[in-house]
XYZ file of C-alpha atoms in Angstrom:
488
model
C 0.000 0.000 0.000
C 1.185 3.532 -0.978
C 1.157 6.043 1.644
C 1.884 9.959 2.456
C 3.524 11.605 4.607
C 1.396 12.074 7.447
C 0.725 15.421 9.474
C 3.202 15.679 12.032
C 0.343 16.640 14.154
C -1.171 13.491 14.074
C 1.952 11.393 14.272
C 2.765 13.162 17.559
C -0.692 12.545 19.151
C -0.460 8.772 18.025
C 2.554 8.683 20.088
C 1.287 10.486 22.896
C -1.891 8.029 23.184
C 0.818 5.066 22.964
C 2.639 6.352 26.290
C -0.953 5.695 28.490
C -0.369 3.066 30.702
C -3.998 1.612 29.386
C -7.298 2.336 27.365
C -9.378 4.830 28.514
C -12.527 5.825 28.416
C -12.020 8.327 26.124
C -9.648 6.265 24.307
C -9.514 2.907 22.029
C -7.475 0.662 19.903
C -8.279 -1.292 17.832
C -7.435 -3.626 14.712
C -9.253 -4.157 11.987
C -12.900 -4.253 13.536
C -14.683 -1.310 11.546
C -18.136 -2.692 11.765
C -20.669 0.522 11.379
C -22.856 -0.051 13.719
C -19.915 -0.612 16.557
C -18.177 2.738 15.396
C -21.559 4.827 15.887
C -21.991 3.662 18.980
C -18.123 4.257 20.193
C -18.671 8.210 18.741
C -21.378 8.245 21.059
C -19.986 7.274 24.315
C -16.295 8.473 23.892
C -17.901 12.215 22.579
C -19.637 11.827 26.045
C -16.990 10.050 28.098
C -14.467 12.853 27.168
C -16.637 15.382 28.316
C -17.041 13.597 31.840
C -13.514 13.438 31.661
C -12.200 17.075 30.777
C -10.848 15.582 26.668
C -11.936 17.762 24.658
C -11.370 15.221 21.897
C -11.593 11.337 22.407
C -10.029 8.722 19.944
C -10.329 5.569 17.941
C -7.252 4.636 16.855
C -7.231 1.296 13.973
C -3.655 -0.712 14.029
C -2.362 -0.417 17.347
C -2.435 -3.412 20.069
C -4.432 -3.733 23.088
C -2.388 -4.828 25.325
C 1.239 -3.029 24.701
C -0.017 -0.288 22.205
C 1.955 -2.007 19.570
C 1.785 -0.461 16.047
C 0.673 -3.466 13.733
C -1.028 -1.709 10.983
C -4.504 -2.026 9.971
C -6.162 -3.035 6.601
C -9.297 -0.098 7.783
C -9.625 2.740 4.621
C -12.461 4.574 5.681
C -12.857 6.469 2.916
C -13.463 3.070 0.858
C -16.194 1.783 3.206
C -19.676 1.882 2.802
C -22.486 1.207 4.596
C -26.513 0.656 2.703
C -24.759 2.118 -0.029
C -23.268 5.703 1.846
C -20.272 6.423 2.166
C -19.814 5.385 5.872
C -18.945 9.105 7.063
C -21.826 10.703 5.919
C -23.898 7.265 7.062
C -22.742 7.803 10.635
C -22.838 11.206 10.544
C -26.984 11.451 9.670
C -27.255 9.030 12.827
C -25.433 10.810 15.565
C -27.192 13.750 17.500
C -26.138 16.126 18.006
C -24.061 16.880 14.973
C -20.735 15.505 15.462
C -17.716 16.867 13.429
C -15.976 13.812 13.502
C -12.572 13.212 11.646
C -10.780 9.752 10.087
C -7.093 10.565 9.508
C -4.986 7.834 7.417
C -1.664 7.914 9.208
C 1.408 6.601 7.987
C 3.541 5.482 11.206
C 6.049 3.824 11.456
C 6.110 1.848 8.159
C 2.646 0.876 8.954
C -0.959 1.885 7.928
C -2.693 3.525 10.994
C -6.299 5.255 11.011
C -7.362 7.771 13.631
C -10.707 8.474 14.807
C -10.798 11.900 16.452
C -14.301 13.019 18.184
C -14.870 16.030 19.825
C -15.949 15.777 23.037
C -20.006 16.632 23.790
C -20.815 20.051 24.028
C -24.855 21.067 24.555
C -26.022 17.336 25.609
C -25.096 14.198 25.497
C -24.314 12.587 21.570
C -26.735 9.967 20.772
C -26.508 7.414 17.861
C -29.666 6.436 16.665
C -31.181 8.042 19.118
C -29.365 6.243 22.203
C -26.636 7.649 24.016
C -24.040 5.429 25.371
C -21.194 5.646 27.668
C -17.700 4.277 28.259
C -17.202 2.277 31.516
C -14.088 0.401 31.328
C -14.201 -1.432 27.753
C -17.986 -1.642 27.162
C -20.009 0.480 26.138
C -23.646 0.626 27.545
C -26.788 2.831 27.069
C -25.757 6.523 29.233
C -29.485 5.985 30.392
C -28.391 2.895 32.903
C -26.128 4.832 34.481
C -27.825 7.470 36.471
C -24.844 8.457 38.257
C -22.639 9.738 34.445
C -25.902 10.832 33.134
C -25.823 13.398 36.090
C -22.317 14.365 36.370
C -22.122 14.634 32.109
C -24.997 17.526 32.233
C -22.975 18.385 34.925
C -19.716 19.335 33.056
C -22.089 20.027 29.897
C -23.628 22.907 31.291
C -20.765 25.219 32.284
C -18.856 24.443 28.840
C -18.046 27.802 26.978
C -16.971 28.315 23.934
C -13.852 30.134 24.822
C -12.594 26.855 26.114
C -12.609 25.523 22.585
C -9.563 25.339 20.481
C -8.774 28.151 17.542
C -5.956 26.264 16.628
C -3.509 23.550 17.670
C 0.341 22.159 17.575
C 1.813 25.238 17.520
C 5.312 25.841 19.059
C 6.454 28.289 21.864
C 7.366 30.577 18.515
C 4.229 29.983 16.844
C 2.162 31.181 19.822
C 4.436 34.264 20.635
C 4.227 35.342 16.975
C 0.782 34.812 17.143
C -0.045 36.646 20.374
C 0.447 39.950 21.257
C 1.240 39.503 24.771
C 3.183 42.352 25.425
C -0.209 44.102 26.011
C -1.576 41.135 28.406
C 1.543 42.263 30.306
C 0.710 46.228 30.073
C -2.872 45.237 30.729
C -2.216 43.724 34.040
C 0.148 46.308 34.927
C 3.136 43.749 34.832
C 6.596 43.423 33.782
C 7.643 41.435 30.847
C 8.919 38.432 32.099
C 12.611 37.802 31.442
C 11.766 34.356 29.797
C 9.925 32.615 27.851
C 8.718 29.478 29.700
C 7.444 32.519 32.070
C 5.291 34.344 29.211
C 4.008 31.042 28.382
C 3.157 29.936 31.935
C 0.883 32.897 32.628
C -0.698 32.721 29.261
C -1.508 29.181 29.950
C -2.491 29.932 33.655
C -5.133 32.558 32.435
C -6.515 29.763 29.588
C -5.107 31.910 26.902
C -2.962 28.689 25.412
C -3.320 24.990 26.177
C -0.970 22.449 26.366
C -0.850 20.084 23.416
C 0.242 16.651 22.130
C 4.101 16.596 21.683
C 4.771 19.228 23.785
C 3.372 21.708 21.311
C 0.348 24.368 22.328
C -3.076 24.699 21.654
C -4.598 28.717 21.019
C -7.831 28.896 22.497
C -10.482 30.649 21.291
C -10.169 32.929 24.372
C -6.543 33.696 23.509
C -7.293 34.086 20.110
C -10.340 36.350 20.347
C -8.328 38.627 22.850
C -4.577 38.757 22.032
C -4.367 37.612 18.526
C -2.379 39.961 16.485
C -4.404 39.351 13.326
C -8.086 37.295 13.152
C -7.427 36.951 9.976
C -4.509 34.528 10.301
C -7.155 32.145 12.929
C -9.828 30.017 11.839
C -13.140 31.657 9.817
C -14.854 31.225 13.144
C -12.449 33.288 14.664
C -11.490 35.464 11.928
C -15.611 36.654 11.073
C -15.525 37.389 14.979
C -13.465 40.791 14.065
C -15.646 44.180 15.066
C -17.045 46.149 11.984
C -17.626 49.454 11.485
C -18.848 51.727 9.139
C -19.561 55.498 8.932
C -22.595 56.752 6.610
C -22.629 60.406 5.179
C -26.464 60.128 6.274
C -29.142 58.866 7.949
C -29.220 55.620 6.295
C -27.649 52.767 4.765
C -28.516 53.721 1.393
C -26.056 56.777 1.863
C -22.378 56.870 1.119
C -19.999 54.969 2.904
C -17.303 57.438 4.103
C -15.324 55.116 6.401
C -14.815 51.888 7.126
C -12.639 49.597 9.393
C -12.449 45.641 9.955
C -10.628 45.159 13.390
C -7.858 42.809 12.457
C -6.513 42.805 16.191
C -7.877 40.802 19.242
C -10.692 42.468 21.278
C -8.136 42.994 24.149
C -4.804 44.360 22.050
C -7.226 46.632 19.464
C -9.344 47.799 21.721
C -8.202 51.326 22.632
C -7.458 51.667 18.949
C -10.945 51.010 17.915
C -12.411 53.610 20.553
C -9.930 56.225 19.651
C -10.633 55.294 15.862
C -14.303 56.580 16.243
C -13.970 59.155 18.913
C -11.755 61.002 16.077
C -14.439 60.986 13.541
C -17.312 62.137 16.021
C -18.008 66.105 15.622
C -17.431 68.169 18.459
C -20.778 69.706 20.216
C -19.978 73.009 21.543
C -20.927 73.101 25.306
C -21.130 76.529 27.546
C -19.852 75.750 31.014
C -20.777 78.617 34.015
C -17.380 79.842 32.901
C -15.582 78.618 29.825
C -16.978 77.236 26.384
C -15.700 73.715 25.292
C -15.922 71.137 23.246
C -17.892 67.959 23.827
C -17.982 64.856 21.750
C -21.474 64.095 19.946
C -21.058 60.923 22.588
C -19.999 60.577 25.796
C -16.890 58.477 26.033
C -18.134 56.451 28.775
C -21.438 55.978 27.006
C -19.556 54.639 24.063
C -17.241 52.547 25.673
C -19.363 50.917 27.981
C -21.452 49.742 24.621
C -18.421 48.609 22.533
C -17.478 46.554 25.207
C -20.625 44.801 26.224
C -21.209 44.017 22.630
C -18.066 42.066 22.692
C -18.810 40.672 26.045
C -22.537 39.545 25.777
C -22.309 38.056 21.795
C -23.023 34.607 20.981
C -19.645 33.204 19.715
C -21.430 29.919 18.487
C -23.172 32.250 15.867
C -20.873 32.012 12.722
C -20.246 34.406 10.280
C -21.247 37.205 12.551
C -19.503 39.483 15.104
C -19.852 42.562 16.482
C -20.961 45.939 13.969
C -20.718 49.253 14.783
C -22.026 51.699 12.396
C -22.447 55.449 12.989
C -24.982 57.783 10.990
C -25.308 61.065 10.972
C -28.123 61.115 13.459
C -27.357 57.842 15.483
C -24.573 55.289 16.054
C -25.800 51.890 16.418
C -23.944 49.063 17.936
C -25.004 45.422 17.402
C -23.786 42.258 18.500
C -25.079 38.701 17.609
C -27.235 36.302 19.966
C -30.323 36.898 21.721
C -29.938 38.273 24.838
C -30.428 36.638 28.114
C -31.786 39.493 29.898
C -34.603 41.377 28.270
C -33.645 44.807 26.947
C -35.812 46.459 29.464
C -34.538 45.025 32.173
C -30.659 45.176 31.570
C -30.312 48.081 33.734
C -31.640 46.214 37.075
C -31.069 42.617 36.396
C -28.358 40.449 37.407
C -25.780 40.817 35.255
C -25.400 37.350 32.800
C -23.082 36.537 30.325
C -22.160 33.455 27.642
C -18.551 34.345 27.466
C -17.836 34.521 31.493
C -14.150 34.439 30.473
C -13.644 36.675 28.662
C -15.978 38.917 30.431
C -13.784 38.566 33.581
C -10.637 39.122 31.798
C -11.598 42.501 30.328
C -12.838 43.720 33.393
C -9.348 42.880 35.156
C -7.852 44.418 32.543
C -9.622 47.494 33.121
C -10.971 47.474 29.450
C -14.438 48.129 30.808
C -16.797 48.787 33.718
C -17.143 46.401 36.646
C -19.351 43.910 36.279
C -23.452 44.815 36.608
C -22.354 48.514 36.348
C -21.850 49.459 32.690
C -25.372 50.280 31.208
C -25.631 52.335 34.557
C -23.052 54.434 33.169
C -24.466 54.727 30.044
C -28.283 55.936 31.033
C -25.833 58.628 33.142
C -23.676 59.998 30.853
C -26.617 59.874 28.454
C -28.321 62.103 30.987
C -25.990 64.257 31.860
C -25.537 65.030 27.952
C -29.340 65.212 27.909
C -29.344 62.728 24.829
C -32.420 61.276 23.932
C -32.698 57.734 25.946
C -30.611 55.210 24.288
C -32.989 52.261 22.357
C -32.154 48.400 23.167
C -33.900 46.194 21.330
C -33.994 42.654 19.896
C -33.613 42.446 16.023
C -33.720 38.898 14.605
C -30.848 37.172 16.163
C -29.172 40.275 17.761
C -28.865 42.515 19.916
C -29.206 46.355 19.347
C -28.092 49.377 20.731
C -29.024 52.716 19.112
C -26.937 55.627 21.071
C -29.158 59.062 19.178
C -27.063 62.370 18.693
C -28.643 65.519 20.784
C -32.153 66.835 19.747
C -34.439 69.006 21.852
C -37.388 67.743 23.160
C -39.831 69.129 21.558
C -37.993 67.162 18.571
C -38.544 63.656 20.303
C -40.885 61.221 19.371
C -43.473 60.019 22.144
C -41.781 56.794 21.944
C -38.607 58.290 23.215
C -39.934 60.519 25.812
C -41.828 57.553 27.748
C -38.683 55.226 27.441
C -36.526 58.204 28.840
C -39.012 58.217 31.169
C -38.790 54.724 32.192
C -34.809 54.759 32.053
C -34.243 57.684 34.436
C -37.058 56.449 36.938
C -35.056 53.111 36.315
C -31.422 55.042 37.090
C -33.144 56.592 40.100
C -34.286 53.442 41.734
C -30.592 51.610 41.854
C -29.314 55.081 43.090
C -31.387 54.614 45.922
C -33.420 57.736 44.356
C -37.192 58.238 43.174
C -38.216 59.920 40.106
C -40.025 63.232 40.684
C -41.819 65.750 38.489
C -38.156 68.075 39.254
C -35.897 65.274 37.983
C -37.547 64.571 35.457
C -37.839 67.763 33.970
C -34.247 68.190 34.545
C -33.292 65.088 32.521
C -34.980 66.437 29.840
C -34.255 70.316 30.065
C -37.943 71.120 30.485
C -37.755 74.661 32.123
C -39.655 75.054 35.256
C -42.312 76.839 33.673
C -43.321 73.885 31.204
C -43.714 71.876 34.633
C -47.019 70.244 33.211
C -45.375 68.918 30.331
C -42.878 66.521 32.643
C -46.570 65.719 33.988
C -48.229 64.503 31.050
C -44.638 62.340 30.029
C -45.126 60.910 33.246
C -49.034 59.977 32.465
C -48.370 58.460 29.291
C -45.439 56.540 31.136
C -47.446 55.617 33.709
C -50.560 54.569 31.156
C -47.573 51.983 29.231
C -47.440 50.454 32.578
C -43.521 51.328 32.645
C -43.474 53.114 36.007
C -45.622 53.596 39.145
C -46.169 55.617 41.814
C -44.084 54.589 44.729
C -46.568 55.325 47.389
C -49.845 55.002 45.750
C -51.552 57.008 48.629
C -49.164 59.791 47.888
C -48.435 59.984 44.167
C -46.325 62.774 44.291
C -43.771 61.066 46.325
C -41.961 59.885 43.229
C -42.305 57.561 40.978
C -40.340 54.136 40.433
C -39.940 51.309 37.493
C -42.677 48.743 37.376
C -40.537 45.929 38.655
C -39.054 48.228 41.650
């Protein structure tokens, strides 16, 4: 038989499942048994022994020896095999459930014909074939539903599994992953020196699950690292690479207008970020403001506002959407900043809510890195600075399969719609309860730069806002006590 050379990859793994003292349950030899049937049941319970076990692959490996791991060589060419008449990857693959992006390699080791079975390890629920999951204990391999005890502790290590744990790319050497990285700003970041060495560098990337290690003493990138630190998305998987922020400036109020800049973040959200936000803050016009002293310039947005967006857009996406990352686009009138997923708070409540997040990770990470706003405190931030500009109230809402923020440039208030006065409305009486505050006819009228004299129009905002069922009276014996948010 005529063979290739191999990836080196593959050879090295090979070797590194040889050196286990025994099967496990996340791993198997065999010879030259390639019944169908027996291989979809295998993908089953190693995808889900692997999880229970912290793999996040398990293997099948065709012409090594039970007992002493011997290489013999195998006679198994998947690619020849059929089963009723399919080829047998595609037949096992319309039988396993969830979808399972399982992998035969041809291997040529050692002078002999190898195959290896890689399956990733179960990431929602537990893989089924046919409709039955199974299990690994010791060398058989029963139904997952007879064992009580792994069917618990599996959705137990299911249900905290993030993507960022997954892996962008693998076998890299120390080089590769330093000329990948930019961890210089980790370093800054954390307010650290560079260490000296680099086994050091590589320790704390690997200590903050930036880099894991590999077979053959190479690395793995994680999609953490890489989504962070990498110094071009570009160079990283598509599923990495399309996670890259967008933006694009309109010369109007519309996407139909002309594009007049545009910018696909090649860096990592970490390492780019600053250069994003100083990227847009330069092409935001200037709002002149008239202090009690001194005139100055403001920008159209406040820089907290606008931070504090960017960054939970990153934070808050769904990463196992692909093909989509963040967008920012700005308009003349509006900037809008979306982010894919649905959210897991409702829009009107992100303000009050617990904070929750999908990517817990990398959500910690940027926070420790001062990148943005403490955790449950950013869209507070936001409604304030909004205020303080007097802005009309920002708009979250739920578009398809994303998440929208639309941050509006200043307009008077006679110029709002009566849409935006009830949700500013309902935002500041929302910013005043978690202040410890209630929302009064005065506030309210401040927030909005109502003059004193126009009292009554504050009153009939707060009617309509109180007719949407958005706010209510805090003391309903003594309505003009304040107001709060209907949840409060």
């Amino acid at each position: 038989m005529n063979m290739t050379p191999s990836d080196p990859r593959m050879v090295a793994l090979v070797d590194d499942l040889r050196k286990l003292p025994a099967e496990s349950e996340w791993v198997e030899f065999k010879h030259n048994n390639y019944d169908a049937v027996l291989i979809g049941k295998l993908i089953s319970a190693i995808s889900n022994a692997a999880r229970l076990a912290g793999q996040h692959f398990g293997y099948v490996v065709w012409g090594l020896r039970d007992d002493d791991h011997e290489a013999v060589g195998t006679t198994f060419q998947p690619s020849r095999e059929k089963q009723q008449n399919q080829p047998l990857e595609l037949w096992l693959s319309q039988r396993l459930q969830p979808d399972v992006a399982i992998s035969f390699q041809p291997i040529e080791y050692r002078g002999v014909h190898l195959v290896l079975l890689e399956i990733p390890a179960a990431v929602t629920s537990p893989v089924e074939f046919e409709r039955t999951a199974y299990i690994r204990i010791g060398s058989a391999t029963p139904r997952l539903s007879d064992h009580s005890d792994r069917l618990r502790a599996l959705w137990g290590k299911l249900q905290p599994y993030v993507w960022e744990s997954g892996i962008a790319d693998r076998f890299m050497t120390d080089e590769d992953i330093l000329a990948r990285l930019d961890y210089d700003s980790y370093f800054e970041f954390m307010g650290q020196p560079l260490p000296e060495s680099r086994s050091a560098i590589l320790f704390r990337l690997e200590s903050e699950r930036l880099i894991k290690a590999d077979v053959g003493g190479r690395w793995s990138l994680t999609n953490l690292g890489a989504v962070l630190f990498a110094k071009r998305l570009e160079n990283c998987s598509p599923s990495i690479a399309r996670k890259g922020v967008r933006f694009v400036a309109y010369g109007g109020i519309n996407r139909a207008c002309t594009v007049t800049h545009r910018r696909d973040e090649q860096k990592g959200y970490a390492c780019g970020f600053e250069g994003l936000i100083d990227f847009i803050n330069g092409l935001l016009p200037r709002n002149e403001h008239i202090g009690k002293v001194f005139r100055e310039e403001r920008p159209l947005y406040p820089a907290i506002a606008l931070r504090e967006l960017i960054a939970n857009a990153l934070i808050h996406q769904d990463m196992t959407i692909t093909g989509a990352g963040p967008l920012i686009e700005l308009f003349s009138d509006r900037m809008e900043v979306t982010n894919p997923g649905q959210p897991l708070v409702q829009p009107d409540r992100f303000l009050d809510a617990p904070p929750r997040s999908r990517n817990e990770g990398l959500a910690a990470l940027m926070r420790r890195m001062r990148l943005c706003e403490e955790q449950g405190t950013g869209i507070d931030k936001v409604l304030a600075a909004v205020e303080l500009h007097q802005l009309p109230p920002p708009d979250f809402r739920v578009e398809g399969d994303a998440v929208r923020v639309v941050l509006y440039a200043p307009r008077r208030f006679a110029d709002m719609t009566l849409e935006e006065r009830i949700r500013a409305c309902y935002q500041h009486a929302a910013l005043k309860w978690v202040s410890g505050q209630r929302m009064t006819n005065t506030t309210l009228r401040e927030r909005l730069g109502i003059e004193t004299q126009n009292a009554a129009q504050a009153s009939g905002v707060i009617k309509q806002t109180l007719n949407s069922g958005l706010i209510r009276p805090a003391d309903p014996e003594r309505p003009r006590s304040g107001y709060v948010p209907f949840w409060a």
